[in-house]
Short mmCIF file of C-alpha atoms in Angstrom, two decimals:
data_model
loop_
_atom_site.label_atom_id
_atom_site.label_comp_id
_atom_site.label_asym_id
_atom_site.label_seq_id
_atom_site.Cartn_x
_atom_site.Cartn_y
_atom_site.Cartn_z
CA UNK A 1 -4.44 -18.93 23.25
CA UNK A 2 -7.23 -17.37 25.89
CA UNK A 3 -9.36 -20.18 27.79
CA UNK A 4 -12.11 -21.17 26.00
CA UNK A 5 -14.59 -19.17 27.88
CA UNK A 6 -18.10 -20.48 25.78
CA UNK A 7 -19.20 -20.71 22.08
CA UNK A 8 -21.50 -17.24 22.42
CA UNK A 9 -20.69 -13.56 21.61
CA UNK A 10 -21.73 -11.02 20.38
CA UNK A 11 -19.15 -10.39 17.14
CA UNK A 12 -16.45 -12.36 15.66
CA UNK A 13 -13.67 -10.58 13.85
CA UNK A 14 -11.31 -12.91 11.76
CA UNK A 15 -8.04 -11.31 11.09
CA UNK A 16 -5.81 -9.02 13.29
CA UNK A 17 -4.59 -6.46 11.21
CA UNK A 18 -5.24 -2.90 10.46
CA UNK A 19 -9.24 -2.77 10.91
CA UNK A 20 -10.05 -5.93 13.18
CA UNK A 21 -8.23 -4.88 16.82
CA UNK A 22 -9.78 -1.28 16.32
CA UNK A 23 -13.14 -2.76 16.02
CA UNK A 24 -12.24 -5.18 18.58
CA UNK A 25 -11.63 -2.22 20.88
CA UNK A 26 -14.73 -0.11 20.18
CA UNK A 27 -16.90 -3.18 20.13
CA UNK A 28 -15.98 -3.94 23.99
CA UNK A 29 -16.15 -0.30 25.06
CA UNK A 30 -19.62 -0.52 23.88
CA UNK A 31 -20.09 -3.28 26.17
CA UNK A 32 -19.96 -6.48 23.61
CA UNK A 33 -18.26 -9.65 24.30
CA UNK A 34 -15.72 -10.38 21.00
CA UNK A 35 -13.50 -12.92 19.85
CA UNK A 36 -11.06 -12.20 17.46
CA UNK A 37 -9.29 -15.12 15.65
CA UNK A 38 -5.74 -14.69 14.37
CA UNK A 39 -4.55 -17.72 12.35
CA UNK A 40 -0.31 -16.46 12.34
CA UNK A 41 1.38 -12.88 12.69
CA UNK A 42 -0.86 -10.02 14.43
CA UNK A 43 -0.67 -6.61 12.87
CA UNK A 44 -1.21 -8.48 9.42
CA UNK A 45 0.13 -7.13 6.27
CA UNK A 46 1.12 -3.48 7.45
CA UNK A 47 3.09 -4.62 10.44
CA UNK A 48 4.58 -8.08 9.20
CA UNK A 49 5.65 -7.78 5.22
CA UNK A 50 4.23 -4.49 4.03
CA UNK A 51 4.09 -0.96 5.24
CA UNK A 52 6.72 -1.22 8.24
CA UNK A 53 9.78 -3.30 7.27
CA UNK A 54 9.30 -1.86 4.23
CA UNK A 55 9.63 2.11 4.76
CA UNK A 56 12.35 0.89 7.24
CA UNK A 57 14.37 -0.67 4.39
CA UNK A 58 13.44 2.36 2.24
CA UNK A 59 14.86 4.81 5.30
CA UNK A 60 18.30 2.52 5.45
CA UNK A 61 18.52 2.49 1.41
CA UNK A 62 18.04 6.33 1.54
CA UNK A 63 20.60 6.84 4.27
CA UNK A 64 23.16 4.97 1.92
CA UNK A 65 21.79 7.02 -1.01
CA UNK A 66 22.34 10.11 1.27
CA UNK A 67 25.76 9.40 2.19
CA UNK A 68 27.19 8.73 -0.86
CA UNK A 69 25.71 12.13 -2.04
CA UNK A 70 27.71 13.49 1.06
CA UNK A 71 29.66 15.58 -1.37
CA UNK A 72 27.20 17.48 -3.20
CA UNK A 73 26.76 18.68 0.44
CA UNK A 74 30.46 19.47 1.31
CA UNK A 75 30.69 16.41 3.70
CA UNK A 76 33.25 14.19 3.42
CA UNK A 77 31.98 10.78 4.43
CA UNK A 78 34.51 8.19 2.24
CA UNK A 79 33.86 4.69 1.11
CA UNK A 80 30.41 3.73 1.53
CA UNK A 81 29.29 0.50 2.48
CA UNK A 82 25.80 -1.04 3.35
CA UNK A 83 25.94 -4.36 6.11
CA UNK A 84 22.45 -5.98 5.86
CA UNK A 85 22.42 -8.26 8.52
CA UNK A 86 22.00 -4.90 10.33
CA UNK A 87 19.88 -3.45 8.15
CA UNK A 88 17.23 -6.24 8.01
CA UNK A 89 17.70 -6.54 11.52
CA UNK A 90 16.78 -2.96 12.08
CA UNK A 91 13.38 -3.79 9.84
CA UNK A 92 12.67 -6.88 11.89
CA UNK A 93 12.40 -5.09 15.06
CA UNK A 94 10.15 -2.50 13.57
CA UNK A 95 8.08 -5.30 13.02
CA UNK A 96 8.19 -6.98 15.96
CA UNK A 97 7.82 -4.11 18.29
CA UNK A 98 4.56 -3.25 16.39
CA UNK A 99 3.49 -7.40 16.29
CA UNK A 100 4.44 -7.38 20.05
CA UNK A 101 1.82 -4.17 20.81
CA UNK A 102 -1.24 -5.38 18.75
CA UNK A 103 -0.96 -8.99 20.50
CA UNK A 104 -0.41 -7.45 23.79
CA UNK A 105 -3.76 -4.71 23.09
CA UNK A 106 -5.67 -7.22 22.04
CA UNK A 107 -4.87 -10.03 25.10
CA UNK A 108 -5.14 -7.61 27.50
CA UNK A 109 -8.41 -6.03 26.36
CA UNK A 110 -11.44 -6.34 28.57
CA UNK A 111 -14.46 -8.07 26.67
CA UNK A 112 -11.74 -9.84 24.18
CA UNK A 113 -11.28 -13.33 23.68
CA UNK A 114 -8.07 -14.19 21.51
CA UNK A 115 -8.19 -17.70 19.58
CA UNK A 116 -4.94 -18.05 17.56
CA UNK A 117 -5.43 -20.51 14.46
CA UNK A 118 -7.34 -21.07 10.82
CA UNK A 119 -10.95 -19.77 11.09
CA UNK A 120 -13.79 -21.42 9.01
CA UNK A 121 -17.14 -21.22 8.55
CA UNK A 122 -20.00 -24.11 8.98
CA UNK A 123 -22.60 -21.81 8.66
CA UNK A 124 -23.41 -17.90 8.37
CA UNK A 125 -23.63 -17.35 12.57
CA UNK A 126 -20.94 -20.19 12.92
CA UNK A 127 -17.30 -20.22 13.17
CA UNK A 128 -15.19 -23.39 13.45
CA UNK A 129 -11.36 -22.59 15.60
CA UNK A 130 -9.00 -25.26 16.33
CA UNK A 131 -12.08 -27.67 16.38
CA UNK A 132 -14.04 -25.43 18.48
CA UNK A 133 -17.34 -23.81 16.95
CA UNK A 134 -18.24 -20.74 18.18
CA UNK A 135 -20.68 -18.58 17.19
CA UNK A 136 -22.24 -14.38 17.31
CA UNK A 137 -25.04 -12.21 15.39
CA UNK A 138 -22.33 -10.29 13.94
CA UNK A 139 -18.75 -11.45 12.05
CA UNK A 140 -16.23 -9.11 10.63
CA UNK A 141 -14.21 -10.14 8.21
CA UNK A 142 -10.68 -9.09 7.89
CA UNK A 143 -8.23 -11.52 6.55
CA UNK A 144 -6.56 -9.65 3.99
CA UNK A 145 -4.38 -10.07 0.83
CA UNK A 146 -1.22 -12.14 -0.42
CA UNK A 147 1.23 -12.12 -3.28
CA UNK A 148 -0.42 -12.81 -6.23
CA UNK A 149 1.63 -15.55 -8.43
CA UNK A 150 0.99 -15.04 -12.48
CA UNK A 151 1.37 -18.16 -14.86
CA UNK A 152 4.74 -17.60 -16.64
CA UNK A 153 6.07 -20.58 -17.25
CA UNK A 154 9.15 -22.29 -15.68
CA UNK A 155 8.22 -20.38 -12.49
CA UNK A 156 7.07 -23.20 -10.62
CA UNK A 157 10.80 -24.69 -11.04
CA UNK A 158 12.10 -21.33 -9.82
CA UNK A 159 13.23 -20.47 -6.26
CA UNK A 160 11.58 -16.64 -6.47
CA UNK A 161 10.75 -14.54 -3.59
CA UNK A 162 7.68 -12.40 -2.77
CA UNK A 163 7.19 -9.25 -0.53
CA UNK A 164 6.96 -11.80 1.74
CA UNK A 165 10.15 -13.32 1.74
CA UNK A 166 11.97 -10.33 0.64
CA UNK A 167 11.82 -8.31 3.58
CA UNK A 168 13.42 -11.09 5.57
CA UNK A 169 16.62 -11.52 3.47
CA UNK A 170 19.76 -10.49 5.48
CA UNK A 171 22.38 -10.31 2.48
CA UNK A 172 23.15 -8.98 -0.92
CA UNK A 173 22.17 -10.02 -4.41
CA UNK A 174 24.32 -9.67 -7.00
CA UNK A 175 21.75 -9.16 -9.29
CA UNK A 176 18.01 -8.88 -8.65
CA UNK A 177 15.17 -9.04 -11.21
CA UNK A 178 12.06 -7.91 -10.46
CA UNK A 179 9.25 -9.04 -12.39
CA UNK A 180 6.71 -6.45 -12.03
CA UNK A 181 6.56 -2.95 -12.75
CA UNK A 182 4.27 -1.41 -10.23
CA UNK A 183 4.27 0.14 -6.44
CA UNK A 184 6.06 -2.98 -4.49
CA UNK A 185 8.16 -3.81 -7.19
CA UNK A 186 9.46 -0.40 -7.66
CA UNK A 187 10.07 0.13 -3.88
CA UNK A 188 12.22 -2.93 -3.60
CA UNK A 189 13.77 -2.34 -7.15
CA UNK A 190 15.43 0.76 -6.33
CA UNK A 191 15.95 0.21 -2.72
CA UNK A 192 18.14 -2.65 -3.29
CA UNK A 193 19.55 -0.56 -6.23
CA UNK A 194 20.90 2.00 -2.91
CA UNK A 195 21.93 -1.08 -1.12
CA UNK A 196 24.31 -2.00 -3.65
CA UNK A 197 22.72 -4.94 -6.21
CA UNK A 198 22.44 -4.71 -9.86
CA UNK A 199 18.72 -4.35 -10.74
CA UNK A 200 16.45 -5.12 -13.79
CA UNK A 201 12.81 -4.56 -13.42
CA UNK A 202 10.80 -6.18 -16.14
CA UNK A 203 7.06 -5.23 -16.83
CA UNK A 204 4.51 -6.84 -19.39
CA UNK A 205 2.80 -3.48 -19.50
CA UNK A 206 3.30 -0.76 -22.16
CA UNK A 207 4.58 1.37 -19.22
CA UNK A 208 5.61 1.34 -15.30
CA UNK A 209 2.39 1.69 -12.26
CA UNK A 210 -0.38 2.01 -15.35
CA UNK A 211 -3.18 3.39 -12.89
CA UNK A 212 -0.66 6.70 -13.13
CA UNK A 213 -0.66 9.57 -15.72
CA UNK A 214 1.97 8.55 -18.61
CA UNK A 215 4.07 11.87 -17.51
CA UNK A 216 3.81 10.69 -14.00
CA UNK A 217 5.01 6.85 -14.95
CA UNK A 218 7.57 8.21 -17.24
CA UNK A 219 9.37 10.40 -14.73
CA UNK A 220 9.62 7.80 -12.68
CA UNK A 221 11.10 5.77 -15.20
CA UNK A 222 13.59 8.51 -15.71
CA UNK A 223 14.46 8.42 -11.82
CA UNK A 224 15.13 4.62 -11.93
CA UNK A 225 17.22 4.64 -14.66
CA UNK A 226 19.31 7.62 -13.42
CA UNK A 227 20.37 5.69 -10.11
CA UNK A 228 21.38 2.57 -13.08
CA UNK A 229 18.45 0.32 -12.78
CA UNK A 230 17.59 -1.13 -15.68
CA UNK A 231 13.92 -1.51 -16.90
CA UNK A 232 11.53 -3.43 -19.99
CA UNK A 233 8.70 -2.53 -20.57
CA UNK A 234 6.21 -4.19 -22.93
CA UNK A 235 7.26 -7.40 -22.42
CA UNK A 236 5.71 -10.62 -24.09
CA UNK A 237 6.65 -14.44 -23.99
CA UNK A 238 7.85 -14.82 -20.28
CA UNK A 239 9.53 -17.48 -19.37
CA UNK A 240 12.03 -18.31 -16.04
CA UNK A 241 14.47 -21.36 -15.12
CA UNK A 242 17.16 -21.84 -12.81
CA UNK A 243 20.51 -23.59 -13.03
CA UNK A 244 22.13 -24.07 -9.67
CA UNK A 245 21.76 -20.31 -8.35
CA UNK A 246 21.68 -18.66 -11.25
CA UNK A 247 17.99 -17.81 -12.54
CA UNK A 248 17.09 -16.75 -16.33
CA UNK A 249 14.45 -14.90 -17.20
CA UNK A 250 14.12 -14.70 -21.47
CA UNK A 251 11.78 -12.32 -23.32
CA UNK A 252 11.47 -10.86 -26.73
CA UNK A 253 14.82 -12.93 -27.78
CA UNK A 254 17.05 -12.05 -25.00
CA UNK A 255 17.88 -13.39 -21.91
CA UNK A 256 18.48 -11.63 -18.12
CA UNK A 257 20.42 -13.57 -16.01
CA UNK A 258 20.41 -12.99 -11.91
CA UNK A 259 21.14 -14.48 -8.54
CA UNK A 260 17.56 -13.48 -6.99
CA UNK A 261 13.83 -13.04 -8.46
CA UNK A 262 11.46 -11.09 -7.02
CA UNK A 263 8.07 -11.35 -8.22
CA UNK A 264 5.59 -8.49 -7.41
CA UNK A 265 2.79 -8.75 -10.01
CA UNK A 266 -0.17 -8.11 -7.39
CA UNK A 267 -2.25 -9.45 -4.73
CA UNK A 268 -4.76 -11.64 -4.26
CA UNK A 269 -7.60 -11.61 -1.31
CA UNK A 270 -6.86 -14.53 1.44
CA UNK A 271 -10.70 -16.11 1.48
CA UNK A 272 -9.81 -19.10 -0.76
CA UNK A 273 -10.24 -20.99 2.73
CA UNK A 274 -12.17 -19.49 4.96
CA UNK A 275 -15.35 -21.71 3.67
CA UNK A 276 -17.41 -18.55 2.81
CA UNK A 277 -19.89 -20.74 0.94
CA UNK A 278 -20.80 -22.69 4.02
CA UNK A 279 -22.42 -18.50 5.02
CA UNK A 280 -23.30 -18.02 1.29
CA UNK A 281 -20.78 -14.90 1.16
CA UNK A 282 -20.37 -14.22 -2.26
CA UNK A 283 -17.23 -13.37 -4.09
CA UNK A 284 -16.41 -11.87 -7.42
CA UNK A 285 -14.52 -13.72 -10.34
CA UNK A 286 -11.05 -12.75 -8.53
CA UNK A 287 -12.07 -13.79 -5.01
CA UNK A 288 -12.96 -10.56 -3.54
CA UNK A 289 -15.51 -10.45 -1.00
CA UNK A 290 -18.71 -8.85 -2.73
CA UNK A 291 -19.69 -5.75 0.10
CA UNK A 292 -22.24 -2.61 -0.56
CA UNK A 293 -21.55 1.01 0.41
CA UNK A 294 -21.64 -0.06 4.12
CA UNK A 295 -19.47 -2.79 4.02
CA UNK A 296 -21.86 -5.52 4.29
CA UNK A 297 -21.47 -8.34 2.41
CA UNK A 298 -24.31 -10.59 0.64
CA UNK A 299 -24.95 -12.08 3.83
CA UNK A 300 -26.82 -10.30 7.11
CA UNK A 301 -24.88 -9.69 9.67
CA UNK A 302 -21.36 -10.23 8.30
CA UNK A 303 -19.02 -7.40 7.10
CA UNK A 304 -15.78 -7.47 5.01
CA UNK A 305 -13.09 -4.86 5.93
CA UNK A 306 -9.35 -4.46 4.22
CA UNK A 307 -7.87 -5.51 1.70
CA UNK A 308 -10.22 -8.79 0.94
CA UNK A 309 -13.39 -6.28 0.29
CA UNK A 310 -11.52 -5.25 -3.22
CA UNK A 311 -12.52 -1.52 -1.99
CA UNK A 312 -8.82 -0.39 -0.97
CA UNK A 313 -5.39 -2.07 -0.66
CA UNK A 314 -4.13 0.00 1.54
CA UNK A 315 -3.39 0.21 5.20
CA UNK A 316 -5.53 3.55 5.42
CA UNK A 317 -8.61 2.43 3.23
CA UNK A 318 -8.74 -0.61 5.68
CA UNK A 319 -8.60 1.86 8.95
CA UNK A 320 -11.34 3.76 7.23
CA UNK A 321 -13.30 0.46 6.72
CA UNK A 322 -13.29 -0.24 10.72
CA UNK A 323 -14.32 3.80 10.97
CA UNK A 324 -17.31 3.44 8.39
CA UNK A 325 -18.33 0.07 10.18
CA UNK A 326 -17.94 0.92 13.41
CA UNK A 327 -19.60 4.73 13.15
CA UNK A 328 -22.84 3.00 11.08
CA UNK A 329 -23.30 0.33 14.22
CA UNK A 330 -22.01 2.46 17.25
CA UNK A 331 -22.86 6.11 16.35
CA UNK A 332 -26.31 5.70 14.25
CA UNK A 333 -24.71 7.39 11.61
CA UNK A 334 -24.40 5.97 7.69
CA UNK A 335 -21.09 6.72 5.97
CA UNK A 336 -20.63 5.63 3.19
CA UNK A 337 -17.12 3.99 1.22
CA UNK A 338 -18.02 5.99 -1.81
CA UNK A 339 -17.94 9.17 -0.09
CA UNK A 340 -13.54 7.69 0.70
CA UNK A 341 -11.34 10.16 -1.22
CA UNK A 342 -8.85 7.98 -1.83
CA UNK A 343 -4.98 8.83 -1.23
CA UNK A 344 -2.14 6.52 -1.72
CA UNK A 345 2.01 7.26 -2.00
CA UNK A 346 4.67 4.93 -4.24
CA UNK A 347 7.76 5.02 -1.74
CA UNK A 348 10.23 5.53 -3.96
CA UNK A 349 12.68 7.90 -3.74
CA UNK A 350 11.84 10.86 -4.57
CA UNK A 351 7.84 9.43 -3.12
CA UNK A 352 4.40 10.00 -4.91
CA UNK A 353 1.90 11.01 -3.54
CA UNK A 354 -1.60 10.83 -5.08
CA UNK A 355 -5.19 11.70 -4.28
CA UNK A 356 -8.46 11.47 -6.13
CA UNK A 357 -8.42 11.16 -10.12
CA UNK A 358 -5.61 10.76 -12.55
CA UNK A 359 -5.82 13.41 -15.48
CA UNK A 360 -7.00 10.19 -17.63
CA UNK A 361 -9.48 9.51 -15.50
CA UNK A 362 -11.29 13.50 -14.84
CA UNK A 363 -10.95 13.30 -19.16
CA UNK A 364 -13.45 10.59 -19.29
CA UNK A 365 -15.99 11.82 -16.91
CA UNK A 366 -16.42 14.49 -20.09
CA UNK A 367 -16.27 16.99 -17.75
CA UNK A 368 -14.57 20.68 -18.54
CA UNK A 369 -11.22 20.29 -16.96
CA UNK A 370 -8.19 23.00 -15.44
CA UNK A 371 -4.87 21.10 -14.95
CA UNK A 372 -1.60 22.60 -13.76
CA UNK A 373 1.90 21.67 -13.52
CA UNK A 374 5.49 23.12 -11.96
CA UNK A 375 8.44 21.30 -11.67
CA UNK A 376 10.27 20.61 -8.67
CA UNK A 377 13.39 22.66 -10.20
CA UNK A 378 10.75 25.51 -9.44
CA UNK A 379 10.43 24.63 -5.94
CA UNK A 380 13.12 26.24 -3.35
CA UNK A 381 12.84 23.62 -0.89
CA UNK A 382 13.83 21.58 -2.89
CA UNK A 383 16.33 23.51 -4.55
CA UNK A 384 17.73 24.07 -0.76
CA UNK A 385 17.30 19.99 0.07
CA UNK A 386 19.48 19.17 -3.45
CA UNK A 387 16.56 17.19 -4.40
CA UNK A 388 14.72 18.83 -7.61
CA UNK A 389 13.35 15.47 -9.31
CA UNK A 390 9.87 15.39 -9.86
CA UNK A 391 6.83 17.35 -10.13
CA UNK A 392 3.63 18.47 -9.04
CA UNK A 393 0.35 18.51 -10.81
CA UNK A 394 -3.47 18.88 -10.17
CA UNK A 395 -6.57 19.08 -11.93
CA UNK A 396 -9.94 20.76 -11.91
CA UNK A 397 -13.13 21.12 -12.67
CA UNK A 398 -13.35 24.13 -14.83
CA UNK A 399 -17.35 24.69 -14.04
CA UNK A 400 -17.25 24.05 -10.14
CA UNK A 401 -13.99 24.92 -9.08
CA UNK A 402 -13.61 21.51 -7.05
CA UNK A 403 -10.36 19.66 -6.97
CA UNK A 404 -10.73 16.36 -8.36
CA UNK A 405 -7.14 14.97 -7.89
CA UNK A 406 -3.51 15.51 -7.39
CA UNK A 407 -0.37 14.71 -7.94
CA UNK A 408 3.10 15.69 -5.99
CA UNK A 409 6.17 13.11 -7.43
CA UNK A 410 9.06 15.05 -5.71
CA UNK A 411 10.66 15.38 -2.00
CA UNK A 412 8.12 15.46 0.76
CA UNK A 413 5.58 14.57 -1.86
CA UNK A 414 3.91 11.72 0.44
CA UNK A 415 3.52 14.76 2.89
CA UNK A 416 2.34 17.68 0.88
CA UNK A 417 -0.44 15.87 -0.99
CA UNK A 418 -2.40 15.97 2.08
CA UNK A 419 -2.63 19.70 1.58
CA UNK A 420 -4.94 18.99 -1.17
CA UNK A 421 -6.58 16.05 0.25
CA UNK A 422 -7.80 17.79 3.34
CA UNK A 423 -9.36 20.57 1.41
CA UNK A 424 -10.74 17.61 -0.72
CA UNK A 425 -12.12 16.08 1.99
CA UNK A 426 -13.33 19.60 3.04
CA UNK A 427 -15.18 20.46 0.13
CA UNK A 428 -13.15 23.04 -1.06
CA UNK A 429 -12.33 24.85 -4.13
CA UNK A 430 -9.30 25.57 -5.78
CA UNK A 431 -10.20 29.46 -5.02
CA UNK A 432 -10.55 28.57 -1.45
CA UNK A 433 -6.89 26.98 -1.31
CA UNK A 434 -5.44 29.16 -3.33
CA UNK A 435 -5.62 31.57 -0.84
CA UNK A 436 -3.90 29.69 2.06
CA UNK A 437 -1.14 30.97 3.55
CA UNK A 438 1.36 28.50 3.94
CA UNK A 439 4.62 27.93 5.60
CA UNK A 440 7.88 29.38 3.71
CA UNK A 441 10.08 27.41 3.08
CA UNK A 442 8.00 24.16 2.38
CA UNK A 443 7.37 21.85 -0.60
CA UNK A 444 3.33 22.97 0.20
CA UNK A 445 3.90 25.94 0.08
CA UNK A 446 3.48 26.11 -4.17
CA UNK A 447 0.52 24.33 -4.00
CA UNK A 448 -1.46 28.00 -3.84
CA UNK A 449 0.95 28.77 -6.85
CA UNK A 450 0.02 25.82 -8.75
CA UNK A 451 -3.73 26.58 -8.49
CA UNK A 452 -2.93 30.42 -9.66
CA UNK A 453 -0.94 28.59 -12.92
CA UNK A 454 -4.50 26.17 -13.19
CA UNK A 455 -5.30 26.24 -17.27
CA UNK A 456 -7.88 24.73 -19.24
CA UNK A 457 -7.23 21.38 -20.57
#
């Protein structure tokens, strides 16, 4: 921890993840005096238990995927086996090299005062650190999210793991359930499918990641199953217990039985104790912090960035918080979070990836629609790659021509999408991309032929 160096500054920021060291660093070029307070692992979610050990494990899970496909190549690779003391050794360091160059940015930052422990509030100007109060005009808030745990009953009785814990474990299950049927719990279902475990995924909902078209959640269904993971859907009357290491989880009359459980039902905001109401921040019925267009919350002079705002769980939406903020104070200009088009990938194997509205969603704005669709058997790249699962869809508005969303589920997917959500972002209309030119031979390269195919809906 820095020397104390006096209880005034001009901003606080609580929480060192994606948003709070980039503010940190354009608050002190702009000549402000900061503390940032980081109660445990710099680089929060991102760096320490979500995006980076994860896509590592999801890169070592599709090498072994790869390999034993080695044939359908012509290469000859034999027996394939998977040693995960290396592989979650591989992940760590991700992790720690990132950790390691956040905490070094941030201690060695001019203008920067580091305090390292639980941050509270005692008033709405006033922070409390490792009994130390100190205090600033301005406080950003970004403390993020955690696993959230449902009520099923026995669970309490069960040793289960989280994303958390998950992406520290160094050996095989035999079997691993996943309770859960959206984006983490899909990611870790079929990547420890690749690694060699026996995997049921069990979901409450009619269907798997419900914020997706039913086509869309169904062909992903169909992937999982092909690689032999096994999945409920619709489940009703939960329940888990453990005997010794074996863990049960019963449902409509039957009974799963594994050697791990991974829970992945959600997340929840961390600002259960960071004594908001001592500042009179207000929070809505699931403990999001309540912020307007700008990101301020109900209180002047405090912001809410990241995951605990409610306004994006993702790694990008929380960068794009710390832009918004940072461009309203710094630049005198007023962006705005609902002008965000938002974009988001499931890292499965083939990946999704997504921007703007659903089909579903453009149907109930009442709105005239065009949608298209192609397979990826249509697409040579992926033809030439050996990879044809998925597909690719977008819709329109029939009146303005304006792309309201997308959808690639094949190879490259979490790469081509942006195609579409630059031209989004851009304003422009399906006539206007239609008429790109782009690179031969490329997954993007269809998306011009997609928009010619564009029918009414």
């Amino acid at each position: 921890m820095a020397e104390f160096p006096g209880a005034e500054f001009d901003a606080i920021i609580i929480g060192a993840g994606q948003a709070g060291p980039s503010l940190a660093g354009r608050l002190t070029q702009a000549g402000q005096k900061v503390a940032i307070i980081e109660r445990k692992l710099f680089g929060g979610t991102c760096v320490n238990t979500g995006c980076m050990p994860t896509k590592a494990l999801v890169a070592s899970a599709y090498a072994a995927h790869l390999a034993r496909r080695g044939g359908d190549y012509g290469i000859s690779v034999g027996n394939v086996s998977v040693d995960m003391k290396v592989v979650a050794a591989r992940a760590r360091k991700v992790t720690l090299d990132a950790r390691g160059n956040v905490e070094g940015w941030l201690k060695g930052m001019d203008g920067c005062t580091v305090f390292e422990g639980h941050a509270r509030f005692t008033g709405p100007k006033t922070i409390s650190i490792n009994g130390q109060d100190i205090s600033a005009p301005k406080i950003f808030l970004n403390v993020g999210g955690r696993a959230a745990i449902p009520d099923i009953p026995g669970l309490d009785g069960v040793e289960y793991l989280t994303n958390t814990s998950i992406v520290t474990l160094d050996h095989l299950p035999d079997h691993l359930i996943v309770i859960g049927g959206s984006y983490i719990a899909l990611e870790f279902a079929q990547m420890y499918r690749r690694f060699g475990a026996q995997v049921t995924v069990i979901e409450r909902g009619t269907r798997l990641i419900a914020r997706e078209d039913a086509d869309v959640s169904e062909a992903v269904r169909d992937i999982l199953a092909g690689e032999g993971i096994t999945v409920h859907t619709g489940i009703e009357d939960l329940a888990v217990a453990q005997t010794g290491g074996v863990i049960s989880v019963t449902f409509g009359g039957q009974t799963v039985r594994g050697s791990h459980l991974l829970v992945a039902t959600g997340r929840r905001p961390n600002t259960d104790d960071l004594g908001l109401e001592a500042a009179g921040v207000k929070t809505d019925a699931r403990g999001y912090i309540t912020v307007d267009d700008g990101l301020k919350t109900s209180v002047d002079g405090i912001w809410a960035m990241g995951d605990c705002n409610g306004r994006g769980a993702f790694t990008h939406t929380a960068y794009n918080d710390f832009e918004i903020i940072a461009a309203n104070l710094l630049d005198g200009a007023s962006r705005k979070v609902s002008d965000r088009i938002l974009g988001y990938a499931l890292y499965i194997d083939p990946p999704l990836g997504r921007v703007g509205m659903t089909v579903a969603e453009a149907e109930k704005t009442g709105r005239p629609l065009l949608v298209s669709t192609r397979p990826m058997t249509r697409v040579g790249r992926a033809i030439e790659k050996g990879e044809t699962k998925g597909f690719m869809k977008v819709v329109a508005d029939a009146d303005t021509k304006k792309i309201l969303g997308a959808a690639i589920l094949g190879t490259g997917g979490d790469e081509a999408i942006h195609g579409i959500l630059d031209m989004m972002n851009a304003g422009a209309t399906v006539d206007q991309l239609q008429w790109a030119v782009p690179i031969h031979p490329t997954v993007s390269e269809l998306i011009p032929t997609l928009l010619g195919d564009l029918k009414p809906f």
